Coordinates of C-alpha atoms in Angstrom, one line a residue:
X1 CA 74.6 -33.7 -10.2
X2 CA 71.2 -33.8 -8.7
X3 CA 69.9 -30.8 -7.0
X4 CA 68.2 -31.2 -3.7
X5 CA 65.3 -28.7 -3.1
X6 CA 64.7 -27.3 0.4
X7 CA 61.3 -28.4 1.5
X8 CA 60.4 -24.9 2.5
X9 CA 61.0 -23.7 -1.1
X10 CA 59.0 -26.6 -2.7
X11 CA 55.6 -25.7 -4.0
X12 CA 52.8 -26.3 -1.5
X13 CA 51.0 -28.9 -3.3
X14 CA 49.2 -30.4 -0.4
X15 CA 48.3 -27.1 1.3
X16 CA 44.5 -26.9 2.0
X17 CA 42.5 -24.4 0.0
X18 CA 40.8 -21.7 2.1
X19 CA 37.1 -22.5 3.1
X20 CA 34.4 -21.0 0.8
X21 CA 33.6 -20.8 -2.6
X22 CA 36.7 -20.4 -5.1
X23 CA 36.4 -18.1 -8.1
X24 CA 36.6 -19.7 -11.5
X25 CA 40.0 -18.9 -13.0
X26 CA 39.9 -20.8 -16.2
X27 CA 37.7 -20.0 -19.2
X28 CA 36.0 -23.4 -18.7
X29 CA 35.0 -22.5 -15.1
X30 CA 33.7 -19.1 -16.0
X31 CA 31.6 -20.6 -18.9
X32 CA 30.0 -23.1 -16.4
X33 CA 28.4 -20.1 -14.5
X34 CA 27.2 -18.5 -17.6
X35 CA 23.9 -20.4 -18.1
X36 CA 22.4 -19.7 -14.7
X37 CA 23.4 -16.0 -15.0
X38 CA 21.8 -15.9 -18.4
X39 CA 18.7 -17.6 -17.0
X40 CA 18.1 -14.9 -14.3
X41 CA 19.3 -11.9 -16.4
X42 CA 15.9 -11.1 -17.9
X43 CA 14.6 -10.0 -14.5
X44 CA 17.6 -7.6 -14.1
X45 CA 17.3 -6.3 -17.4
X46 CA 13.6 -5.5 -17.1
X47 CA 14.0 -4.1 -13.6
X48 CA 16.8 -1.7 -14.9
X49 CA 14.7 -0.7 -17.9
X50 CA 11.2 -0.2 -16.3
X51 CA 12.0 0.2 -12.6
X52 CA 15.6 1.6 -11.8
X53 CA 15.8 3.8 -14.9
X54 CA 12.5 5.6 -14.4
X55 CA 13.1 6.3 -10.7
X56 CA 16.6 7.8 -11.5
X57 CA 15.3 9.7 -14.4
X58 CA 12.4 11.1 -12.5
X59 CA 14.8 12.5 -10.0
X60 CA 16.8 14.2 -12.8
X61 CA 13.6 15.3 -14.3
X62 CA 12.3 17.0 -11.4
X63 CA 15.2 19.6 -11.7
X64 CA 14.4 20.2 -15.3
X65 CA 11.8 22.2 -17.4
X66 CA 10.8 19.9 -20.2
X67 CA 7.7 19.4 -22.3
X68 CA 8.6 15.9 -23.4
X69 CA 9.8 16.9 -26.9
X70 CA 12.2 19.9 -26.8
X71 CA 15.5 20.4 -25.0
X72 CA 15.5 20.3 -21.2
X73 CA 16.3 23.3 -19.3
X74 CA 17.8 23.1 -15.8
X75 CA 15.8 25.0 -13.2
X76 CA 17.2 23.5 -9.9
X77 CA 14.7 23.4 -7.1
X78 CA 12.3 25.9 -8.7
X79 CA 9.8 23.0 -9.6
X80 CA 9.5 22.3 -5.8
X81 CA 9.2 26.0 -4.9
X82 CA 6.3 26.4 -7.7
X83 CA 4.7 23.4 -6.2
X84 CA 4.7 24.8 -2.6
X85 CA 3.0 27.9 -3.9
X86 CA 0.5 26.0 -6.0
X87 CA -3.0 26.4 -4.5
X88 CA -4.5 23.6 -6.7
X89 CA -1.8 21.1 -5.5
X90 CA -2.6 21.9 -1.8
X91 CA -6.4 21.5 -2.5
X92 CA -5.5 18.1 -4.1
X93 CA -3.5 17.2 -0.9
X94 CA -6.5 18.0 1.4
X95 CA -8.9 16.1 -0.9
X96 CA -6.7 13.0 -0.9
X97 CA -6.4 13.0 2.9
X98 CA -10.1 13.4 3.3
X99 CA -10.9 10.7 1.0
X100 CA -8.3 8.4 2.5
X101 CA -9.6 8.9 6.1
X102 CA -13.2 8.5 4.9
X103 CA -12.3 5.2 3.3
X104 CA -9.5 3.6 5.2
X105 CA -10.9 3.8 8.8
X106 CA -14.3 2.2 8.0
X107 CA -12.8 -0.3 5.6
X108 CA -10.3 -1.7 8.1
X109 CA -13.2 -1.9 10.7
X110 CA -15.4 -3.7 8.3
X111 CA -12.7 -6.0 7.2
X112 CA -12.0 -7.0 10.8
X113 CA -15.7 -7.7 11.4
X114 CA -15.9 -9.7 8.2
X115 CA -12.8 -11.6 9.3
X116 CA -14.4 -12.6 12.7
X117 CA -17.5 -13.7 10.9
X118 CA -15.6 -15.8 8.6
X119 CA -13.4 -17.2 11.3
X120 CA -16.4 -18.6 13.1
X121 CA -18.0 -21.7 11.8
X122 CA -20.5 -20.5 9.2
X123 CA -21.9 -22.4 6.3
X124 CA -20.4 -21.8 2.9
X125 CA -17.5 -19.9 4.2
X126 CA -15.4 -20.7 1.2
X127 CA -17.9 -19.1 -1.1
X128 CA -18.1 -16.1 1.0
X129 CA -14.1 -15.8 0.8
X130 CA -14.2 -15.9 -3.0
X131 CA -17.1 -13.4 -3.1
X132 CA -15.3 -10.9 -0.9
X133 CA -12.1 -11.1 -3.1
X134 CA -14.0 -10.6 -6.3
X135 CA -14.1 -6.8 -6.3
X136 CA -10.3 -6.7 -5.8
X137 CA -9.7 -8.4 -9.1
X138 CA -12.5 -6.7 -11.0
X139 CA -11.5 -3.9 -13.5
X140 CA -11.7 -0.7 -11.5
X141 CA -12.4 1.2 -14.7
X142 CA -15.4 -0.9 -15.6
X143 CA -16.7 -0.7 -11.8
X144 CA -16.3 3.1 -11.7
X145 CA -18.6 3.5 -14.7
X146 CA -21.2 1.4 -12.9
X147 CA -20.8 3.3 -9.8
X148 CA -21.2 6.4 -11.8
X149 CA -24.7 5.4 -12.9
X150 CA -25.6 4.3 -9.3
X151 CA -24.5 7.7 -7.8
X152 CA -26.2 9.7 -10.6
X153 CA -28.9 12.2 -9.4
X154 CA -31.5 9.7 -10.7
X155 CA -29.6 6.6 -9.9
X156 CA -30.0 3.8 -7.6
X157 CA -28.5 5.3 -4.5
X158 CA -30.8 8.4 -4.5
X159 CA -33.8 6.1 -5.3
X160 CA -33.0 4.1 -2.2
X161 CA -32.8 7.2 0.0
X162 CA -36.2 8.4 -1.4
X163 CA -37.9 5.0 -0.6
X164 CA -37.1 5.4 3.0
X165 CA -38.2 9.1 3.1
X166 CA -34.8 10.9 2.7
X167 CA -33.9 13.6 0.1
X168 CA -31.5 12.8 -2.6
X169 CA -27.7 13.5 -2.4
X170 CA -25.7 15.3 -4.9
X171 CA -23.1 12.4 -4.9
X172 CA -21.2 13.6 -8.0
X173 CA -22.0 17.6 -7.7
X174 CA -21.5 18.4 -4.0
X175 CA -18.3 18.5 -2.0
X176 CA -18.9 15.7 0.6
X177 CA -21.1 13.8 -1.8
X178 CA -18.0 13.4 -4.3
X179 CA -15.8 12.5 -1.5
X180 CA -18.2 10.0 0.0
X181 CA -18.9 8.3 -3.5
X182 CA -15.2 8.0 -4.2
X183 CA -14.5 6.6 -0.5
X184 CA -17.3 4.0 -1.0
X185 CA -15.8 2.8 -4.2
X186 CA -12.5 2.3 -2.4
X187 CA -14.3 0.5 0.4
X188 CA -16.1 -1.8 -1.8
X189 CA -12.8 -2.6 -3.7
X190 CA -10.5 -3.3 -0.7
X191 CA -12.7 -4.5 2.4
X192 CA -12.7 -8.1 1.0
X193 CA -9.0 -8.2 0.5
X194 CA -8.3 -6.8 4.0
X195 CA -10.8 -9.2 5.6
X196 CA -8.9 -12.1 4.0
X197 CA -5.6 -10.7 5.5
X198 CA -7.1 -10.4 9.0
X199 CA -8.7 -13.9 8.5
X200 CA -5.3 -15.4 7.9
X201 CA -3.9 -13.7 10.9
X202 CA -6.8 -15.1 13.2
X203 CA -6.2 -18.5 12.0
X204 CA -2.6 -18.4 12.8
X205 CA -3.3 -17.7 16.5
X206 CA -2.6 -20.9 18.6
X207 CA -5.7 -22.3 20.2
X208 CA -4.0 -22.7 23.7
X209 CA -3.9 -18.9 23.9
X210 CA -7.9 -19.0 23.8
X211 CA -7.8 -21.9 26.3
X212 CA -5.6 -19.9 28.5
X213 CA -8.0 -17.1 28.4
X214 CA -10.9 -19.4 29.0
X215 CA -9.2 -20.9 32.1
X216 CA -8.6 -17.5 33.5
X217 CA -12.3 -16.7 33.2
X218 CA -11.9 -14.0 30.4
X219 CA -15.1 -13.0 28.8
X220 CA -15.4 -12.4 25.1
X221 CA -14.6 -8.8 25.3
X222 CA -11.5 -9.4 27.3
X223 CA -10.6 -12.3 24.8
X224 CA -10.8 -10.0 22.1
X225 CA -8.9 -6.9 23.5
X226 CA -6.4 -9.0 25.5
X227 CA -5.8 -12.0 23.3
X228 CA -6.9 -11.5 19.7
X229 CA -6.0 -7.8 19.0
X230 CA -2.4 -8.1 20.5
X231 CA -1.9 -11.2 18.4
X232 CA -3.3 -9.5 15.2
X233 CA -1.1 -6.3 15.7
X234 CA 1.5 -7.3 12.9
X235 CA -1.4 -8.1 10.6
X236 CA -3.2 -4.9 11.4
X237 CA 0.1 -3.0 10.9
X238 CA 0.4 -4.6 7.4
X239 CA -3.0 -3.7 6.4
X240 CA -2.8 -0.3 7.8
X241 CA 0.6 0.6 5.9
X242 CA -0.7 -1.0 2.7
X243 CA -4.0 0.8 2.9
X244 CA -2.1 4.1 3.5
X245 CA 0.1 3.6 0.5
X246 CA -2.8 2.8 -1.8
X247 CA -5.1 5.4 -0.3
X248 CA -2.8 8.3 -0.9
X249 CA -2.4 7.1 -4.6
X250 CA -6.1 7.4 -5.6
X251 CA -6.4 8.0 -9.2
X252 CA -8.7 5.6 -11.2
X253 CA -11.9 6.5 -9.3
X254 CA -11.6 10.2 -9.6
X255 CA -10.1 10.2 -13.2
X256 CA -12.9 8.0 -14.6
X257 CA -15.8 9.4 -12.6
X258 CA -15.1 13.0 -13.6
X259 CA -13.3 12.6 -16.9
X260 CA -13.3 15.8 -18.8
X261 CA -11.3 17.4 -21.8
X262 CA -11.1 20.7 -19.8
X263 CA -8.2 20.7 -17.5
X264 CA -10.1 23.3 -15.4
X265 CA -12.8 20.8 -14.6
X266 CA -10.6 17.8 -13.8
X267 CA -11.7 16.3 -10.6
X268 CA -15.4 17.2 -10.8
X269 CA -17.1 20.4 -9.6
X270 CA -15.1 22.6 -7.7
X271 CA -12.2 20.1 -8.3
X272 CA -13.4 18.3 -4.9
X273 CA -12.3 14.9 -6.5
X274 CA -9.0 16.2 -7.6
X275 CA -6.4 13.9 -5.8
X276 CA -2.6 14.1 -5.8
X277 CA -2.0 11.5 -8.5
X278 CA -4.7 13.0 -10.6
X279 CA -3.1 16.3 -10.5
X280 CA 0.1 14.9 -11.3
X281 CA -1.3 13.1 -14.3
X282 CA -2.9 16.3 -15.5
X283 CA 0.1 18.3 -15.2
X284 CA 2.5 15.6 -16.8
X285 CA 0.4 14.2 -19.4
X286 CA -2.2 16.8 -20.3
X287 CA -0.2 20.0 -19.9
X288 CA 3.1 18.4 -20.8
X289 CA 5.0 19.6 -17.7
X290 CA 7.0 16.6 -16.9
X291 CA 9.5 18.2 -14.6
X292 CA 6.6 19.7 -12.5
X293 CA 4.9 16.3 -12.5
X294 CA 8.2 14.4 -11.4
X295 CA 8.6 16.9 -8.6
X296 CA 5.0 16.4 -7.4
X297 CA 5.7 12.6 -7.6
X298 CA 8.7 12.9 -5.2
X299 CA 6.7 15.1 -2.9
X300 CA 4.0 12.3 -2.8
X301 CA 6.6 9.9 -2.0
X302 CA 7.8 11.9 0.9
X303 CA 4.2 12.3 2.2
X304 CA 3.6 8.5 1.9
X305 CA 6.9 7.7 3.8
X306 CA 6.1 10.1 6.7
X307 CA 2.5 8.6 6.9
X308 CA 3.7 5.1 6.8
X309 CA 6.3 5.8 9.7
X310 CA 3.4 7.3 11.6
X311 CA 1.2 4.4 11.2
X312 CA 4.2 2.1 12.1
X313 CA 4.8 3.9 15.3
X314 CA 0.9 4.1 16.3
X315 CA 0.1 0.4 15.4
X316 CA 3.3 -1.3 16.3
X317 CA 3.8 0.3 19.6
X318 CA 6.6 -0.6 21.9
X319 CA 7.7 -4.0 23.2
X320 CA 6.2 -3.0 26.6
X321 CA 2.8 -2.6 25.1
X322 CA 2.8 -6.0 23.7
X323 CA 3.6 -7.9 26.9
X324 CA 0.3 -7.4 28.9
X325 CA -1.8 -9.4 26.5
X326 CA -1.4 -13.1 25.9
X327 CA 2.0 -13.2 27.5
X328 CA 0.4 -12.3 30.9
X329 CA -2.4 -14.9 30.5
X330 CA 0.2 -17.7 29.7
X331 CA 2.4 -16.8 32.5
X332 CA -0.7 -17.1 34.9
X333 CA -1.6 -20.3 33.3
X334 CA 1.7 -21.7 33.9
X335 CA 1.8 -20.5 37.4
X336 CA -1.6 -22.3 38.0
X337 CA -0.4 -25.5 36.5
X338 CA 2.7 -25.4 38.8
X339 CA 0.7 -25.2 42.0

């Protein structure tokens, strides 16, 4: 006798599968995804080995006392406590901020001026762009050696000062001479790079904004401050943030310019060229205090994060600050056309 199945109990062969991707349930389906996963796996393996692991290990190491070879000794937050009482560390923080201020502010201003010049119709502008970018791809170690001879007591810089009747400067021996020479090297390296960033921002401003300003009778100064700079604010923010991050990690210039086998003279006379990263390098890799160096690295990370947020707030501003510029000009232009 044949058994009649209730339709409600029959397998739902015609039921629609839920929308979206279905997970492979068969070995063949899983093998089909294996080649693309294998293709992108080198990035994740390298990132885990050289990116994620050092970050996590440095956090762990900052709570340890370790010379790099023997057993680790857990010391808790003592490394951070010792760091706060280290006068050399605070001296390096002050040096870093002074060099950062001496280099970043003039560099961004010069970069903006160069960007305006390149944005105008000048001959050989392509060659100028390449020339301005060359310092950024040049070996900083090699150029620091060159700058070391330029800023020597009998170097080119003092010779130029004497030609115009001024006394020579102790570029590599006095406090502000050391900071000025390091700042000039940073400016030389990054001003062209930031000029090209600003130039890209200038070229992205629609021409109708300039037409609206011209129709409203705006002069060059009003066009600059009411049209150009408000439109460039995201670009300026990017340049300011990246310059802050780079400026607070100064290392190569001071390390090469004042290299010494004596840890007491690292950073030049009076340690006026000692920066945070240079002091970190000295403690970790010359004195083998890896836990102390790791703690210093995380304090530097906190300083950079705080100053990045401050830059963000100062440059980005509020939405209300962005409205009076080009938006007001365009509204007036639209009202004029509607008459």
